[in-house]
Amino acid sequence: MIPTWGASEAFLPEDADLLIENTETGRTLARHNLKIIDTLFESTACLIGNKDSAFSPAKGERIKSITETLRAAVEDEKN
């Protein structure tokens, strides 16, 4: 077992018999002629902040802007 962080395409497909991959679309796997055998679990991305930031008017607006930008990017990716 070789734990990796970040982009690990260098390990595939020559150096591994199996891998556990956190993937959203599966495009990278398909590009390497790999297929998903089974889904182990599904995950969710979260934006986390402390109470002071969340309830600060200035920071709250910035957080809202970031959240809206991220949601728009996700929706765009779906389409």
Coordinates of C-alpha atoms in Angstrom, one line a residue:
M1 CA 0.0 0.0 0.0
I2 CA 1.3 3.4 -1.0
P3 CA -0.7 6.3 0.4
T4 CA -0.7 9.4 -1.8
W5 CA -1.9 13.0 -1.6
G6 CA -2.9 15.2 -4.5
A7 CA -2.6 14.1 -8.1
S8 CA -1.4 10.5 -8.1
E9 CA -1.7 9.6 -11.8
A10 CA 2.0 8.8 -11.9
F11 CA 1.2 5.6 -10.0
L12 CA -1.3 4.4 -12.6
P13 CA -1.8 2.0 -14.3
E14 CA 1.7 0.5 -14.3
D15 CA 2.5 0.5 -10.6
A16 CA -0.8 -0.6 -9.0
D17 CA -3.2 -3.6 -9.1
L18 CA -5.9 -1.7 -7.3
L19 CA -6.5 1.9 -6.1
I20 CA -9.0 3.8 -4.0
E21 CA -9.8 7.1 -5.7
N22 CA -11.9 10.0 -4.7
T23 CA -13.4 11.0 -8.0
E24 CA -16.2 13.4 -9.0
T25 CA -16.6 12.6 -12.7
G26 CA -14.4 9.6 -13.4
R27 CA -12.9 11.3 -16.5
T28 CA -9.3 10.8 -15.3
L29 CA -10.0 7.2 -14.7
A30 CA -11.5 6.7 -18.1
R31 CA -8.6 8.5 -19.7
H32 CA -6.3 5.9 -18.2
N33 CA -8.6 3.0 -19.3
L34 CA -9.6 2.3 -15.7
K35 CA -13.2 1.6 -14.5
I36 CA -14.9 1.9 -11.2
I37 CA -15.5 -1.6 -9.7
D38 CA -17.5 -0.5 -6.7
T39 CA -18.4 2.7 -4.8
L40 CA -17.1 2.5 -1.2
F41 CA -18.7 5.7 0.0
E42 CA -19.8 9.1 -1.2
S43 CA -18.5 12.4 0.1
T44 CA -19.6 16.0 0.3
A45 CA -17.5 19.2 0.2
C46 CA -18.1 21.6 3.0
L47 CA -17.3 25.2 3.6
I48 CA -16.4 25.7 7.3
G49 CA -15.9 28.9 9.2
N50 CA -15.9 30.0 12.8
K51 CA -18.8 31.9 14.4
D52 CA -17.0 35.3 14.3
S53 CA -16.6 35.1 10.6
A54 CA -20.1 33.7 9.9
F55 CA -21.8 36.5 11.8
S56 CA -19.5 39.3 10.7
P57 CA -21.4 41.4 8.1
A58 CA -18.3 42.0 6.0
K59 CA -17.1 38.4 6.2
G60 CA -20.6 37.0 5.9
E61 CA -21.0 38.7 2.6
R62 CA -17.6 37.4 1.4
I63 CA -18.6 33.9 2.5
K64 CA -21.9 34.2 0.7
S65 CA -20.1 35.3 -2.5
I66 CA -17.7 32.3 -2.3
T67 CA -20.5 29.9 -1.6
E68 CA -22.5 31.2 -4.6
T69 CA -19.4 31.0 -6.9
L70 CA -18.7 27.4 -5.8
R71 CA -22.4 26.4 -6.3
A72 CA -22.4 28.0 -9.8
A73 CA -19.2 26.1 -10.7
V74 CA -20.7 22.8 -9.6
E75 CA -23.9 23.5 -11.5
D76 CA -21.9 24.4 -14.6
E77 CA -19.9 21.2 -14.3
K78 CA -23.2 19.2 -14.2
N79 CA -24.4 20.8 -17.5

